[in-house]
XYZ file of C-alpha atoms in Angstrom:
662
model
C 16.133 21.887 -19.651
C 16.721 18.493 -18.121
C 15.553 17.394 -14.671
C 19.089 17.162 -13.209
C 19.729 20.772 -14.132
C 16.486 21.833 -12.412
C 17.509 20.093 -9.207
C 20.913 21.769 -9.216
C 19.387 25.177 -9.794
C 16.764 24.580 -7.084
C 19.586 23.992 -4.574
C 21.410 27.153 -5.665
C 18.389 29.458 -5.475
C 16.724 27.919 -2.444
C 16.791 31.175 -0.360
C 17.585 33.938 -2.847
C 16.570 37.563 -2.243
C 18.204 39.466 -5.131
C 17.130 38.306 -8.590
C 19.895 40.348 -10.224
C 22.566 38.698 -8.099
C 21.258 35.253 -9.017
C 21.176 36.241 -12.671
C 24.794 37.268 -12.589
C 25.930 34.221 -10.644
C 24.369 31.784 -13.121
C 25.097 33.704 -16.292
C 28.381 31.826 -16.844
C 26.660 28.425 -16.904
C 23.263 29.022 -18.503
C 21.779 30.797 -21.523
C 19.143 32.968 -19.841
C 16.590 35.611 -20.691
C 15.576 38.250 -18.144
C 13.161 41.146 -17.960
C 9.471 41.727 -17.333
C 7.029 39.087 -18.595
C 3.280 38.619 -18.807
C 1.426 35.515 -17.583
C 1.075 34.076 -21.084
C 4.775 34.456 -21.831
C 5.701 32.558 -18.670
C 3.199 29.799 -19.508
C 4.712 29.470 -22.978
C 8.250 29.193 -21.547
C 7.233 26.502 -19.096
C 5.351 24.597 -21.868
C 8.640 24.583 -23.765
C 10.311 23.065 -20.678
C 12.177 26.279 -19.749
C 12.209 26.799 -15.964
C 11.336 30.296 -14.713
C 12.524 32.258 -11.645
C 10.396 35.003 -10.158
C 11.098 36.490 -6.737
C 11.125 33.697 -4.116
C 9.688 31.096 -6.483
C 11.206 28.649 -8.994
C 8.370 27.837 -11.405
C 8.230 24.466 -13.243
C 4.539 24.048 -14.203
C 1.020 25.419 -14.087
C -2.413 23.898 -13.372
C -5.654 23.942 -15.376
C -6.801 27.042 -13.418
C -3.805 29.024 -14.665
C -1.916 29.087 -11.375
C 1.812 28.433 -11.562
C 3.491 25.615 -9.603
C 6.972 25.920 -8.095
C 9.451 23.194 -7.104
C 7.981 23.057 -3.617
C 4.537 22.381 -5.119
C 3.235 25.781 -3.996
C 0.775 27.539 -6.304
C 1.466 31.068 -7.391
C -1.036 33.475 -9.034
C 0.498 35.954 -11.535
C -2.057 38.568 -12.681
C 0.263 41.213 -14.070
C 3.700 41.663 -15.583
C 6.522 40.480 -13.326
C 10.311 40.423 -13.414
C 11.609 36.991 -14.156
C 14.551 34.934 -15.409
C 13.869 32.264 -18.007
C 16.468 29.545 -18.389
C 16.815 28.815 -22.081
C 19.494 26.094 -21.991
C 22.952 25.121 -20.671
C 25.726 26.755 -22.610
C 27.398 24.402 -25.048
C 30.779 25.540 -23.765
C 30.208 23.576 -20.579
C 27.896 20.707 -21.421
C 26.948 18.125 -18.831
C 26.228 14.601 -20.026
C 22.665 13.363 -19.389
C 22.860 9.661 -18.712
C 19.073 9.381 -18.399
C 18.237 10.657 -21.877
C 17.747 7.329 -23.581
C 15.869 7.256 -26.852
C 12.188 6.595 -26.535
C 11.848 5.034 -29.966
C 13.562 1.740 -30.811
C 13.519 0.736 -34.502
C 12.300 -2.832 -34.888
C 11.324 -4.472 -38.187
C 11.688 -2.106 -41.175
C 10.084 -3.042 -44.552
C 9.840 0.505 -45.829
C 12.127 2.072 -48.402
C 12.087 5.554 -46.884
C 11.494 6.468 -43.246
C 13.330 9.819 -43.400
C 10.437 11.858 -42.066
C 9.901 9.519 -39.197
C 13.616 9.320 -38.317
C 13.738 13.120 -37.935
C 10.750 12.919 -35.658
C 12.200 10.057 -33.628
C 15.302 12.104 -32.844
C 13.178 14.427 -30.700
C 11.719 11.625 -28.552
C 13.446 10.928 -25.210
C 12.383 8.773 -22.286
C 11.420 10.801 -19.214
C 9.674 13.723 -20.843
C 6.425 14.610 -19.037
C 4.346 13.931 -22.148
C 5.839 10.494 -22.895
C 5.263 7.034 -21.349
C 7.877 5.952 -18.774
C 9.590 3.415 -21.007
C 10.744 2.964 -24.602
C 8.571 1.632 -27.457
C 9.517 -0.483 -30.464
C 8.449 0.864 -33.858
C 7.888 -1.629 -36.662
C 7.454 -0.357 -40.242
C 5.437 -3.054 -42.023
C 4.214 -3.366 -45.626
C 0.558 -3.848 -44.848
C -2.126 -5.273 -42.617
C -4.551 -8.096 -43.374
C -7.282 -5.649 -42.392
C -6.838 -2.716 -44.792
C -8.731 -0.441 -42.364
C -5.937 -0.794 -39.794
C -3.120 1.659 -40.541
C -1.438 1.356 -37.115
C -1.777 -0.727 -33.963
C -0.297 -1.064 -30.497
C 0.795 -4.575 -29.505
C 2.271 -4.543 -25.990
C 5.162 -2.116 -26.416
C 5.282 -2.550 -30.217
C 3.921 0.256 -32.375
C 3.135 -1.333 -35.726
C 2.835 1.072 -38.647
C 1.195 -0.389 -41.801
C 0.758 2.717 -43.945
C 3.258 5.396 -44.908
C 0.391 7.894 -45.264
C 0.245 10.087 -42.131
C 2.513 7.631 -40.364
C 3.842 10.243 -37.915
C 0.258 11.048 -36.815
C -0.502 7.354 -36.484
C 2.667 6.714 -34.472
C 1.840 9.520 -31.993
C -1.719 8.213 -31.691
C -0.414 4.768 -30.687
C 2.041 6.318 -28.225
C -1.092 7.989 -26.776
C -2.458 4.529 -26.010
C 0.762 3.686 -24.138
C 0.482 6.988 -22.272
C -3.191 6.302 -21.402
C -2.309 2.867 -20.084
C 0.751 3.777 -17.991
C 0.400 7.455 -17.039
C -3.265 8.445 -16.725
C -4.745 7.609 -13.337
C -8.210 6.354 -12.466
C -9.778 9.705 -11.700
C -8.300 11.307 -14.834
C -9.709 8.489 -16.980
C -13.052 8.998 -15.267
C -12.948 12.681 -16.221
C -12.305 11.822 -19.870
C -15.157 9.262 -19.683
C -17.521 12.046 -18.514
C -16.328 14.328 -21.301
C -16.834 11.536 -23.830
C -20.517 11.219 -22.845
C -21.169 14.776 -24.056
C -18.562 14.929 -26.823
C -19.150 17.840 -29.206
C -18.330 17.971 -32.910
C -14.740 19.009 -33.555
C -12.460 19.231 -36.573
C -9.646 17.347 -34.769
C -11.567 14.059 -35.054
C -10.858 13.236 -38.673
C -11.911 9.574 -38.564
C -15.002 8.099 -36.941
C -12.929 5.665 -34.874
C -11.206 8.644 -33.182
C -14.425 9.263 -31.290
C -15.461 5.641 -30.573
C -14.250 5.464 -26.964
C -12.866 7.845 -24.321
C -9.400 6.293 -24.862
C -9.509 7.015 -28.627
C -10.644 10.597 -27.888
C -7.773 11.009 -25.438
C -5.224 9.634 -27.983
C -6.461 12.104 -30.580
C -6.102 15.071 -28.232
C -2.736 13.719 -27.154
C -1.651 13.475 -30.810
C -2.429 17.139 -31.536
C -0.666 18.267 -28.352
C 2.525 16.294 -29.005
C 2.620 17.584 -32.598
C 2.480 21.127 -31.182
C 5.522 20.378 -29.032
C 7.627 18.517 -31.599
C 6.487 19.733 -34.996
C 4.702 23.073 -35.024
C 3.176 25.363 -32.356
C 0.177 25.974 -34.619
C -1.234 22.551 -33.743
C -1.716 23.829 -30.190
C -3.766 26.774 -31.381
C -6.022 24.436 -33.319
C -6.449 22.093 -30.353
C -7.107 25.006 -27.964
C -9.935 26.264 -30.227
C -11.463 22.936 -31.327
C -11.276 20.871 -28.120
C -10.694 23.214 -25.107
C -12.243 20.785 -22.563
C -9.973 17.935 -23.642
C -6.915 20.164 -23.682
C -7.562 21.344 -20.126
C -7.930 17.701 -18.985
C -4.702 16.669 -20.782
C -2.829 19.629 -19.285
C -4.120 18.547 -15.893
C -2.576 15.103 -16.428
C 0.710 16.640 -17.520
C 0.718 19.067 -14.599
C 0.136 16.235 -12.167
C 2.970 14.241 -13.698
C 5.245 17.272 -13.449
C 4.286 17.646 -9.779
C 4.885 13.963 -9.190
C 8.331 14.207 -10.729
C 9.231 17.288 -8.711
C 7.940 15.582 -5.555
C 10.035 12.509 -6.301
C 13.162 14.616 -6.870
C 12.684 16.597 -3.629
C 12.062 13.292 -1.786
C 15.215 11.781 -3.194
C 17.231 14.818 -2.070
C 15.922 14.497 1.483
C 15.350 10.738 1.709
C 18.427 10.012 3.846
C 17.440 12.557 6.505
C 13.814 11.415 6.451
C 14.759 7.819 7.151
C 17.301 8.843 9.800
C 14.482 10.657 11.550
C 12.005 7.701 11.198
C 14.643 5.168 12.327
C 16.709 7.024 14.964
C 19.652 5.541 16.788
C 18.923 4.500 20.386
C 21.427 5.612 23.029
C 21.528 2.925 25.737
C 23.302 5.328 28.147
C 20.660 8.017 28.088
C 17.794 5.666 27.156
C 16.780 8.138 24.411
C 16.491 8.109 20.666
C 19.001 10.411 18.945
C 17.941 12.687 16.090
C 19.731 15.577 14.448
C 18.750 19.014 15.650
C 16.358 20.757 13.325
C 15.724 17.680 11.181
C 12.011 17.631 11.909
C 11.506 21.209 10.647
C 13.413 20.359 7.458
C 11.394 17.266 6.566
C 7.908 17.738 8.046
C 6.493 19.407 4.932
C 8.043 17.149 2.281
C 5.479 15.264 0.184
C 5.597 11.496 -0.212
C 5.871 10.556 -3.893
C 2.820 8.916 -5.485
C 4.831 5.743 -6.157
C 5.348 5.319 -2.379
C 1.846 6.396 -1.375
C 0.550 3.268 -3.171
C 2.547 0.989 -0.866
C -0.217 0.842 1.707
C 0.321 -1.513 4.642
C -3.077 -1.004 6.237
C -6.011 1.405 6.580
C -6.965 1.758 10.248
C -9.528 4.097 11.798
C -9.674 6.107 8.507
C -5.885 6.569 8.474
C -3.587 5.149 5.849
C -0.333 3.531 6.965
C 2.331 3.442 4.263
C 5.474 1.295 4.223
C 8.618 3.410 3.634
C 11.549 0.974 3.540
C 12.082 0.086 7.261
C 9.273 2.290 8.619
C 5.479 2.130 8.415
C 4.037 5.622 8.924
C 0.562 7.183 9.075
C -0.085 9.679 6.349
C -2.391 12.650 5.916
C -3.013 13.399 2.271
C 0.529 13.325 0.776
C 2.455 13.977 3.980
C 3.775 11.896 6.836
C 1.590 12.434 9.907
C 4.189 13.138 12.583
C 1.634 14.092 15.212
C 1.387 11.578 18.071
C -1.617 9.429 17.376
C -3.791 7.753 19.996
C -3.019 4.048 20.062
C -5.705 2.182 18.219
C -7.597 -0.118 20.516
C -7.830 -3.740 19.499
C -11.448 -4.195 18.289
C -13.521 -6.813 20.067
C -15.507 -9.417 18.156
C -13.248 -8.891 15.131
C -13.975 -10.824 11.887
C -11.513 -10.822 8.978
C -13.141 -10.891 5.543
C -11.302 -11.566 2.300
C -11.986 -9.297 -0.695
C -11.536 -11.207 -4.006
C -14.099 -13.950 -4.230
C -16.010 -12.889 -1.117
C -17.091 -9.267 -1.568
C -15.373 -8.416 -4.897
C -16.296 -10.587 -7.906
C -12.787 -11.144 -9.290
C -13.835 -14.092 -11.538
C -16.583 -12.070 -13.239
C -14.418 -9.008 -13.684
C -11.643 -11.155 -15.098
C -13.997 -12.871 -17.570
C -15.566 -9.590 -18.714
C -12.162 -7.978 -19.218
C -10.237 -10.833 -20.843
C -12.846 -13.442 -21.906
C -11.054 -16.021 -19.793
C -11.858 -18.239 -16.809
C -9.932 -17.312 -13.655
C -10.504 -20.773 -12.209
C -8.733 -22.406 -15.157
C -5.861 -19.974 -15.528
C -2.740 -20.394 -13.370
C -1.704 -17.523 -11.051
C 1.117 -16.317 -13.390
C -1.286 -16.088 -16.367
C -3.821 -14.240 -14.270
C -1.194 -11.771 -13.119
C -0.035 -11.146 -16.709
C -3.577 -10.351 -17.848
C -4.452 -8.140 -14.888
C -1.332 -6.050 -15.437
C -2.754 -4.999 -18.784
C -5.367 -2.951 -16.963
C -3.568 -0.868 -14.339
C -6.779 -0.126 -12.380
C -8.369 -3.542 -12.782
C -9.140 -4.028 -9.072
C -10.878 -0.645 -8.884
C -13.583 -1.727 -11.321
C -14.601 -5.211 -10.010
C -18.340 -5.925 -9.487
C -19.671 -6.478 -5.942
C -20.739 -9.960 -4.844
C -24.164 -9.376 -3.298
C -23.874 -12.416 -0.976
C -20.700 -10.847 0.412
C -22.347 -7.474 0.850
C -25.230 -9.120 2.747
C -22.780 -11.024 4.966
C -20.899 -7.804 5.902
C -24.190 -6.114 6.710
C -25.318 -8.998 8.920
C -21.991 -9.162 10.718
C -22.195 -5.499 11.531
C -25.826 -5.789 12.679
C -24.774 -8.536 15.037
C -22.114 -6.259 16.591
C -19.029 -7.764 14.968
C -16.165 -5.562 13.721
C -15.361 -6.374 10.091
C -11.776 -5.986 8.887
C -10.927 -6.678 5.236
C -7.817 -8.839 4.991
C -6.600 -9.101 1.405
C -3.548 -10.287 -0.486
C -2.175 -7.677 -2.961
C -1.219 -8.856 -6.489
C 2.538 -8.755 -7.257
C 3.628 -6.578 -10.167
C 0.752 -4.105 -9.856
C 1.968 -0.992 -7.999
C -1.520 0.465 -7.783
C -3.198 -2.697 -6.538
C -3.241 -1.749 -2.869
C -4.576 1.697 -3.472
C -7.158 0.389 -5.926
C -8.434 -2.211 -3.483
C -8.700 0.374 -0.685
C -10.546 2.772 -2.985
C -12.849 -0.068 -4.046
C -13.743 -0.769 -0.372
C -14.367 2.924 0.251
C -16.495 3.297 -2.913
C -18.628 0.218 -2.237
C -18.713 -0.107 1.587
C -17.631 3.257 2.967
C -14.529 4.457 4.835
C -15.312 3.065 8.279
C -13.714 -0.375 7.651
C -10.175 -1.266 8.508
C -8.204 -2.863 5.648
C -5.047 -4.943 5.995
C -2.791 -6.010 3.100
C -0.780 -9.164 3.729
C 0.731 -12.152 1.930
C 0.568 -14.173 5.175
C -2.916 -13.869 6.531
C -2.273 -16.536 9.167
C -0.131 -14.042 11.087
C -3.398 -12.455 12.284
C -4.827 -15.699 13.687
C -4.336 -15.326 17.444
C -6.913 -17.813 18.697
C -10.181 -19.491 17.758
C -12.014 -16.211 18.023
C -9.872 -14.913 15.160
C -12.138 -15.623 12.219
C -11.231 -15.559 8.517
C -13.916 -15.764 5.868
C -12.155 -16.619 2.594
C -12.691 -18.623 -0.583
C -9.221 -20.092 -1.062
C -7.713 -23.157 0.656
C -4.204 -21.712 0.577
C -5.473 -18.993 2.929
C -7.882 -21.100 5.024
C -5.562 -24.010 5.888
C -2.680 -21.956 7.354
C -5.230 -19.894 9.322
C -6.627 -23.060 10.897
C -3.165 -24.419 11.638
C -2.337 -21.160 13.499
C -5.326 -21.736 15.797
C -7.882 -19.479 14.122
C -11.366 -20.276 12.843
C -11.436 -20.430 9.032
C -14.752 -20.361 7.128
C -14.969 -21.247 3.421
C -17.293 -18.611 1.899
C -18.124 -20.784 -1.085
C -19.389 -23.785 1.017
C -21.782 -22.051 3.452
C -24.815 -19.876 3.314
C -24.819 -16.469 5.030
C -26.890 -17.796 7.910
C -24.574 -20.756 8.374
C -21.525 -18.461 8.408
C -23.220 -16.319 11.084
C -23.762 -19.401 13.277
C -20.106 -20.488 12.907
C -18.912 -16.988 13.742
C -21.103 -16.794 16.788
C -19.944 -20.193 18.038
C -16.265 -19.337 17.464
C -16.488 -15.937 19.114
C -18.508 -16.987 22.123
C -17.425 -20.630 22.265
C -20.462 -21.560 24.364
C -20.134 -25.288 24.003
C -16.418 -25.347 24.715
C -16.758 -23.084 27.723
C -19.590 -25.172 29.124
C -17.538 -28.367 28.703
C -14.515 -26.934 30.569
C -16.723 -25.530 33.279
C -18.287 -28.950 33.819
C -14.821 -30.459 34.172
C -13.848 -27.896 36.788
C -17.147 -28.389 38.637
C -16.321 -32.110 38.913
C -12.951 -31.302 40.299
C -14.500 -28.875 42.820
C -16.702 -31.683 44.245
C -13.598 -33.774 44.751
C -11.897 -30.869 46.506
C -14.750 -30.352 48.881
C -14.771 -34.050 49.754
C -11.045 -34.186 50.543
C -10.484 -30.757 52.027
C -9.298 -27.531 50.339
C -6.081 -27.007 52.313
C -4.250 -30.043 51.041
C -1.988 -30.165 47.988
C -2.814 -33.272 45.917
C -3.890 -34.231 42.471
C -7.525 -33.504 41.975
C -8.326 -34.575 38.427
C -7.436 -34.672 34.744
C -9.120 -32.277 32.291
C -8.801 -31.478 28.572
C -8.147 -27.829 27.755
C -7.793 -27.082 24.067
C -6.812 -30.674 23.477
C -4.072 -30.369 26.148
C -4.129 -33.064 28.887
C -3.795 -31.074 32.149
C -3.632 -32.595 35.623
C -5.193 -30.024 38.014
C -3.380 -29.990 41.370
C -4.823 -26.758 42.833
C -8.140 -25.026 42.532
C -8.735 -21.366 43.492
C -8.348 -20.890 47.222
C -6.207 -23.959 47.818
C -2.674 -23.952 49.244
C 0.447 -24.600 47.185
C 3.501 -25.699 49.196
C 6.964 -25.293 47.629
C 10.554 -24.541 48.574
C 12.665 -21.590 47.609
C 16.336 -21.582 46.471
C 17.557 -21.408 50.062
C 15.472 -24.431 51.061
C 12.924 -22.317 52.953
C 9.360 -23.632 52.804
C 7.035 -21.390 50.784
C 3.280 -21.340 51.260
C 1.075 -19.644 48.640
C -2.687 -19.511 48.378
C -3.563 -20.119 44.714
C -5.886 -17.639 43.013
C -6.627 -19.780 39.914
C -6.601 -23.352 38.657
C -3.059 -24.739 38.504
C -1.394 -27.979 37.671
C 0.781 -29.373 34.889
C 0.443 -30.255 31.205
C 1.377 -33.883 30.583
C 4.061 -34.121 27.933
C 5.715 -36.957 26.000
C 8.850 -36.913 28.168
C 7.922 -34.694 31.082
C 5.420 -32.197 32.474
C 5.030 -28.436 32.220
C 3.618 -26.439 35.114
C 0.676 -24.330 34.119
C -1.828 -21.751 35.474
C -5.251 -21.310 33.880
C -7.248 -18.049 33.713
C -10.981 -17.750 33.242
C -11.093 -17.074 29.470
C -11.639 -20.672 28.501
C -12.451 -19.934 24.882
C -9.087 -18.258 24.103
C -6.443 -20.098 22.085
C -3.776 -17.642 23.153
C -1.009 -19.068 25.377
C 1.889 -17.414 27.202
C 5.128 -19.184 28.179
C 7.105 -17.704 31.078
C 10.729 -18.837 31.282
C 11.368 -18.752 35.079
C 14.847 -18.232 36.546
C 16.417 -19.176 39.893
C 17.354 -16.380 42.307
C 20.869 -16.341 40.790
C 19.474 -15.660 37.328
C 20.066 -19.143 35.927
C 17.222 -20.782 34.033
C 14.903 -22.892 36.189
C 11.868 -24.011 34.138
C 9.145 -22.921 31.693
C 5.598 -22.302 32.951
C 2.548 -22.170 30.654
C -0.215 -19.596 31.274
C -3.521 -20.506 29.590
C -6.955 -18.826 29.590
C -5.554 -15.329 29.128
C -5.681 -12.932 26.229
C -2.512 -10.809 26.580
C 0.989 -10.988 27.984
C 0.149 -8.407 30.638
C -2.887 -10.385 31.713
C -0.803 -13.620 31.909
C 1.984 -11.944 33.918
C -0.531 -10.601 36.415
C -2.240 -13.972 36.795
C 1.079 -15.705 37.486
C 2.431 -13.172 39.928
C -0.858 -13.102 41.918
C -0.083 -16.645 43.069
C 3.279 -15.815 44.674
C 4.850 -13.539 47.215
C 5.990 -10.002 46.472
C 9.080 -9.396 44.277
C 8.533 -12.747 42.546
C 8.655 -10.855 39.218
C 12.429 -10.846 39.506
C 12.265 -14.554 38.654
C 10.761 -13.917 35.264
C 13.417 -14.359 32.602
C 11.317 -13.861 29.480
C 7.647 -13.985 28.448
C 6.608 -15.243 25.020
C 3.148 -15.008 23.424
C 2.118 -18.105 21.414
C -1.001 -20.257 20.958
C -2.268 -23.601 22.222
C -1.462 -25.358 18.925
C 2.201 -24.411 19.333
C 2.102 -25.531 22.969
C 0.716 -28.918 21.911
C 3.577 -29.376 19.492
C 6.047 -28.247 22.094
C 5.047 -30.685 24.822
C 5.287 -33.495 22.268
C 8.811 -32.491 21.273
C 10.354 -33.355 24.658
C 12.299 -30.112 24.811
C 10.857 -29.098 28.167
C 14.037 -28.604 30.146
C 15.262 -25.572 28.156
C 13.838 -22.050 27.640
C 10.835 -21.931 25.352
C 11.152 -20.007 22.111
C 8.645 -19.560 19.264
């Protein structure tokens, strides 16, 4: 029975109570069998892709432990005979076209006189079956190979058959290689690898090469299983007796794929409601988000498909955050975590560390896998090769210098966050990189996946340790501190990190400048408003007019004289065609900058004011308002977070008489 039919049936029987009533309702559309069945009979029906209904469950698979799996991914134990309906097929009197049933096998080059046996076998192959790879293959029937020992070979998606002897067996074996490459996940391959280490003699391994590697062993088991489905059930009995361990592992793979497919189908049926819940409409009148009544209860237990679980945005405080179209959500296992989560605090002393080339030895892994030099190949070539090994990033060696650096950073009290660029065209790349970090460094590290690392450079205390200029240069341009891992020793990197984080020299220099201004103030009197001295702050020329405790005289919109005692250093940034008023906090080593667009009392724009020496918008707002009378916050039009590099470019632009925008 095809997947579309299963979905339709699942909708129809979602809440059934009377199995006889369901049987009668569906009898007009489906060829069915009904009665009492044993566990083995139900397993056989499901193996033949015939869905089964028992009371309150719609069964579509079973796991290696013998428990049945229904469309909601619940496991059901059946220890004795139960009443059930088995759906044999859709009646031919009312056929429904299946637009997804494309042929799996495409005939390529044919140099054989007779391929009758193979053509009858090909007719049974369809894309989308649980036991087949997810795309078609091209079969070439060739006269012979230069190497007489090679009777068949897989070349990309081409299955080349060189011998007519046992060519069906050989074709299935090569399909097994496709299946191994595209369908078997890392943990499943690991299980076959462990089995291979203690492989026992078995009659199913006819040739010595069938037991050379875990992949060849898998393909041999796969061959016998597919033959049991498409040619003769007796092949299953042989496999079950000769290689029971391998059969259980293969059935585990097939069961997982069946569950993945069922999960994907259920997700597709509920996707619209899920995204409506995650992206609710905001009602400006009530100031509330609008969601349909009962929608949470309907979607809270729906699994996220494996294909979407791999789209990891970040891993933060041991929680995965997955991108689902317009929403990024935390997940627990395979489910969206709808529980309110405590807002993660921004870690102090944070250091961003790249993965490939810093802690993960990409170049060595690439050379060992493909016998090529990653430093000589262009990015497109590298991507093409890496795609040949779906779990390539999971198997990379560790760079010991990088491991030592991470250990030293942690010992010094710094918070390490891995900031890595995922490779395009490899759906499992993000998950593999995260698993690699957990396997080699533990699960206490935050991991961020981004194509634009510079977005995380807030100021000079934002440090990136990387090995590539195309990551380092934009980071520096954004105001962060970039360190080339390849050009410095671990001890040198630690010194640079310490200097950037604490900025001792820079702080001391600014403090000396302010001390000089303070002497001038004491000489001339603290209650006057006059220019007291020019300083350099983050390469910005600033004329200090007021020091903490001095008086600032100004006039309001009504002409009334305003007197304010200044709580911080204040003055103006000298620009190319004008000046920008500014206030400076006490965090001299911060590259963050906040621009406040100030309005007149009537709401019209007045002027921009720069707030330096602060770390956040809230901190900058408080610093600014502390220097004025109450209710001055009504003058604030907008507040924009930026950095001192952007401010330097802005004051050079001459656009100082209009609202600032990033």
